[in-house]
């Protein structure tokens, strides 16, 4: 499976600021996904990021709050904007391979908002 | 949209015994059912999956069964070992994954 890395691995941010999380894959993949996992909880899909098109957001998540870029087939970013303590969570990217898509996860970014 | 329910939320078994985790899904169009293992502080790891044209799949001590008519699928771990202790998530997919709420499995030595 693909090797997936994320930066930063963790960060502590002040409310009202923004953080951009990077996801890098060592091979070209069609589908990339962004998830949120709150402490002790399951994974919730934020959006699907396709190269060359706008990201598709799930109910409850909006582009103004979580803008996503997908400039090529190996890279994507997720920005968490105007952060509040409720945004404290682990953010994970995943890549989809095959049909239907087997998904493999990056190591995650642990975000704490104070 | 898809809804996945997972039971039990916690499970403790003696080392060497078997563990079974069950999930149900709502969308009959879902055609792919993976299981993930997540150790504390680590990323979810895909451990086994099954597609809708298959009823059962086995990989060493791990097996998954699927009943499409009843819309449920299960994870079976035999001869459990301490390293099996983790949180396990089921998921159902019809293009995108919907996860269950997770099962914290503890293996008692």
Short mmCIF file of C-alpha atoms in Angstrom, two decimals:
data_model
loop_
_atom_site.label_atom_id
_atom_site.label_comp_id
_atom_site.label_asym_id
_atom_site.label_seq_id
_atom_site.Cartn_x
_atom_site.Cartn_y
_atom_site.Cartn_z
CA UNK A 1 0.00 0.00 0.00
CA UNK A 2 0.98 3.64 -0.43
CA UNK A 3 3.16 5.45 2.09
CA UNK A 4 1.25 8.43 3.45
CA UNK A 5 2.66 11.26 5.52
CA UNK A 6 1.04 14.24 7.21
CA UNK A 7 2.41 17.52 8.50
CA UNK A 8 2.29 18.71 11.18
CA UNK A 9 1.89 15.67 13.42
CA UNK A 10 0.46 17.87 16.15
CA UNK A 11 -0.09 21.53 16.90
CA UNK A 12 -1.51 23.80 19.54
CA UNK A 13 -3.25 26.84 18.12
CA UNK A 14 -5.07 29.86 19.44
CA UNK A 15 -8.74 30.37 18.71
CA UNK A 16 -9.46 32.51 15.69
CA UNK A 17 -6.37 31.39 13.79
CA UNK A 18 -6.09 28.89 10.90
CA UNK A 19 -3.98 25.80 10.40
CA UNK A 20 -3.13 24.06 7.14
CA UNK A 21 -2.50 20.32 7.26
CA UNK A 22 -0.56 18.66 4.47
CA UNK A 23 -0.97 15.12 3.20
CA UNK A 24 1.67 13.59 0.92
CA UNK A 25 1.51 10.19 -0.79
CA UNK A 26 4.44 8.37 -2.39
CA UNK A 27 2.43 7.33 -5.45
CA UNK A 28 -0.31 8.80 -7.59
CA UNK A 29 -3.81 8.17 -6.27
CA UNK A 30 -7.16 9.19 -7.65
CA UNK A 31 -9.08 9.67 -4.45
CA UNK A 32 -8.03 11.40 -1.27
CA UNK A 33 -10.24 11.89 1.75
CA UNK A 34 -10.15 13.98 4.90
CA UNK A 35 -11.59 12.73 8.19
CA UNK A 36 -12.00 14.05 11.69
CA UNK A 37 -11.73 11.84 14.74
CA UNK A 38 -12.66 13.42 18.04
CA UNK A 39 -11.16 11.89 21.19
CA UNK A 40 -12.57 8.42 21.84
CA UNK A 41 -14.89 8.66 18.85
CA UNK A 42 -15.25 7.16 15.41
CA UNK A 43 -14.12 8.67 12.12
CA UNK A 44 -16.26 11.24 10.34
CA UNK A 45 -15.70 12.09 6.70
CA UNK A 46 -15.17 15.80 6.10
CA UNK A 47 -14.73 15.80 2.33
CA UNK A 48 -13.51 13.93 -0.71
CA UNK A 49 -10.70 15.62 -2.64
CA UNK A 50 -10.38 14.85 -6.34
CA UNK A 51 -7.53 16.25 -8.40
CA UNK A 52 -8.66 18.98 -10.74
CA UNK A 53 -12.08 19.53 -9.25
CA UNK A 54 -13.70 21.07 -6.19
CA UNK A 55 -13.79 18.98 -3.07
CA UNK A 56 -17.09 17.35 -2.16
CA UNK A 57 -18.12 18.14 1.40
CA UNK A 58 -20.26 16.03 3.72
CA UNK A 59 -23.25 17.34 5.59
CA UNK A 60 -22.14 19.58 8.44
CA UNK A 61 -18.86 20.62 6.83
CA UNK A 62 -18.47 23.71 4.65
CA UNK A 63 -15.75 24.99 2.35
CA UNK A 64 -15.35 28.30 4.19
CA UNK A 65 -14.44 26.46 7.39
CA UNK A 66 -12.45 23.58 5.83
CA UNK A 67 -11.00 24.66 2.48
CA UNK A 68 -9.21 21.84 0.68
CA UNK A 69 -6.70 21.89 -2.12
CA UNK A 70 -5.69 18.99 -4.37
CA UNK A 71 -3.10 20.37 -6.81
CA UNK A 72 -1.85 16.98 -8.04
CA UNK A 73 -2.29 13.23 -7.61
CA UNK A 74 0.10 12.92 -4.65
CA UNK A 75 -0.72 15.90 -2.44
CA UNK A 76 -3.62 17.57 -0.65
CA UNK A 77 -4.10 20.15 2.07
CA UNK A 78 -6.89 20.76 4.55
CA UNK A 79 -7.17 24.13 6.28
CA UNK A 80 -9.07 24.49 9.52
CA UNK A 81 -10.16 28.14 9.54
CA UNK A 82 -11.11 30.52 12.33
CA UNK A 83 -10.54 27.79 14.88
CA UNK A 84 -12.46 27.32 18.11
CA UNK A 85 -11.86 24.79 20.93
CA UNK A 86 -14.54 22.58 19.33
CA UNK A 87 -12.16 22.01 16.42
CA UNK A 88 -9.74 20.20 18.72
CA UNK A 89 -9.50 16.78 17.16
CA UNK A 90 -7.36 14.42 15.12
CA UNK A 91 -7.49 15.09 11.41
CA UNK A 92 -6.62 12.21 9.11
CA UNK A 93 -6.17 11.99 5.39
CA UNK A 94 -6.68 8.76 3.53
CA UNK A 95 -6.10 7.58 0.00
CA UNK A 96 -8.38 5.35 -2.01
CA UNK A 97 -7.01 2.56 -4.18
CA UNK A 98 -8.88 0.09 -6.35
CA UNK A 99 -12.59 -0.13 -6.98
CA UNK A 100 -14.34 -0.09 -4.60
CA UNK A 101 -11.82 2.08 -2.85
CA UNK A 102 -9.67 0.44 -0.23
CA UNK A 103 -8.68 3.32 2.02
CA UNK A 104 -5.35 3.70 3.78
CA UNK A 105 -4.82 6.36 6.39
CA UNK A 106 -2.10 8.83 7.12
CA UNK A 107 -0.72 9.09 10.67
CA UNK A 108 -3.02 11.97 11.57
CA UNK A 109 -2.60 15.51 12.89
CA UNK A 110 -3.54 16.10 16.50
CA UNK A 111 -4.91 19.63 16.81
CA UNK A 112 -5.54 21.39 20.09
CA UNK A 113 -7.21 24.80 20.06
CA UNK A 114 -6.88 26.95 23.17
CA UNK B 1 -27.33 8.19 3.67
CA UNK B 2 -25.66 5.10 5.08
CA UNK B 3 -25.93 4.29 8.78
CA UNK B 4 -23.67 1.69 10.40
CA UNK B 5 -24.31 0.31 13.87
CA UNK B 6 -21.63 -1.64 15.73
CA UNK B 7 -21.85 -3.88 18.80
CA UNK B 8 -20.59 -4.34 21.40
CA UNK B 9 -18.89 -1.07 22.29
CA UNK B 10 -16.49 -2.89 24.63
CA UNK B 11 -15.45 -6.52 24.71
CA UNK B 12 -13.10 -8.36 27.04
CA UNK B 13 -12.00 -11.91 26.29
CA UNK B 14 -9.50 -14.28 27.79
CA UNK B 15 -6.35 -14.82 25.79
CA UNK B 16 -6.84 -17.76 23.45
CA UNK B 17 -10.62 -17.35 23.26
CA UNK B 18 -12.53 -15.99 20.27
CA UNK B 19 -13.95 -12.50 19.82
CA UNK B 20 -16.87 -11.51 17.61
CA UNK B 21 -17.87 -7.98 16.65
CA UNK B 22 -21.08 -7.33 14.74
CA UNK B 23 -22.22 -4.50 12.46
CA UNK B 24 -25.40 -3.69 10.60
CA UNK B 25 -25.82 -1.27 7.72
CA UNK B 26 -28.81 0.46 6.19
CA UNK B 27 -27.99 1.15 2.53
CA UNK B 28 -28.57 -1.87 0.32
CA UNK B 29 -26.33 -0.25 -2.33
CA UNK B 30 -23.25 -0.61 -0.09
CA UNK B 31 -20.92 -3.13 -1.65
CA UNK B 32 -17.67 -3.00 0.30
CA UNK B 33 -17.15 -3.69 4.01
CA UNK B 34 -13.71 -3.13 5.53
CA UNK B 35 -12.55 -3.55 9.11
CA UNK B 36 -9.95 -1.33 10.72
CA UNK B 37 -7.85 -1.81 13.82
CA UNK B 38 -6.69 1.27 15.69
CA UNK B 39 -4.16 1.03 18.46
CA UNK B 40 -3.82 3.88 20.93
CA UNK B 41 -2.29 6.93 19.28
CA UNK B 42 -1.95 5.21 15.92
CA UNK B 43 -3.70 5.46 12.57
CA UNK B 44 -6.54 3.07 11.63
CA UNK B 45 -5.13 0.01 9.86
CA UNK B 46 -7.09 -1.96 7.31
CA UNK B 47 -7.01 -5.57 8.53
CA UNK B 48 -9.55 -7.32 6.35
CA UNK B 49 -12.36 -6.46 3.97
CA UNK B 50 -15.16 -8.19 2.10
CA UNK B 51 -17.06 -7.34 -1.02
CA UNK B 52 -20.76 -7.86 -1.55
CA UNK B 53 -20.32 -10.81 -3.92
CA UNK B 54 -18.60 -12.86 -1.19
CA UNK B 55 -20.14 -14.36 1.95
CA UNK B 56 -17.01 -15.06 3.95
CA UNK B 57 -13.31 -14.26 3.89
CA UNK B 58 -10.55 -15.51 6.13
CA UNK B 59 -6.99 -14.39 6.77
CA UNK B 60 -5.18 -16.49 9.35
CA UNK B 61 -6.89 -15.83 12.71
CA UNK B 62 -9.27 -13.20 11.32
CA UNK B 63 -12.46 -13.83 9.37
CA UNK B 64 -15.32 -11.67 8.19
CA UNK B 65 -18.82 -12.82 7.23
CA UNK B 66 -21.43 -10.91 5.29
CA UNK B 67 -25.18 -11.45 5.14
CA UNK B 68 -26.50 -9.10 2.46
CA UNK B 69 -30.12 -10.07 2.99
CA UNK B 70 -30.02 -9.15 6.65
CA UNK B 71 -27.55 -6.28 6.04
CA UNK B 72 -25.11 -7.36 8.66
CA UNK B 73 -21.48 -8.37 8.76
CA UNK B 74 -19.21 -9.63 11.50
CA UNK B 75 -15.53 -9.84 12.43
CA UNK B 76 -14.28 -13.02 14.06
CA UNK B 77 -10.89 -13.24 15.75
CA UNK B 78 -9.80 -16.68 16.92
CA UNK B 79 -7.03 -17.65 19.34
CA UNK B 80 -6.83 -14.08 20.58
CA UNK B 81 -3.48 -12.65 21.69
CA UNK B 82 -2.60 -9.59 23.81
CA UNK B 83 -1.58 -7.70 20.67
CA UNK B 84 -5.17 -7.97 19.42
CA UNK B 85 -6.14 -5.41 22.08
CA UNK B 86 -7.25 -2.28 20.20
CA UNK B 87 -10.31 -0.43 18.96
CA UNK B 88 -11.91 -2.04 15.93
CA UNK B 89 -14.07 -0.15 13.45
CA UNK B 90 -16.34 -1.61 10.82
CA UNK B 91 -17.35 0.42 7.79
CA UNK B 92 -19.67 0.20 4.82
CA UNK B 93 -19.07 1.79 1.45
CA UNK B 94 -20.95 2.72 -1.66
CA UNK B 95 -18.19 5.06 -2.97
CA UNK B 96 -17.43 6.57 0.46
CA UNK B 97 -16.89 4.94 3.84
CA UNK B 98 -19.31 5.25 6.73
CA UNK B 99 -17.81 3.99 9.96
CA UNK B 100 -19.36 2.23 12.91
CA UNK B 101 -18.87 3.60 16.40
CA UNK B 102 -16.05 1.22 17.29
CA UNK B 103 -15.43 -1.69 19.67
CA UNK B 104 -12.73 -1.55 22.30
CA UNK B 105 -11.36 -5.09 22.52
CA UNK B 106 -9.30 -6.05 25.55
CA UNK B 107 -7.49 -9.38 25.70
CA UNK B 108 -6.99 -10.59 29.26
CA UNK B 109 -3.72 -12.53 29.68
#
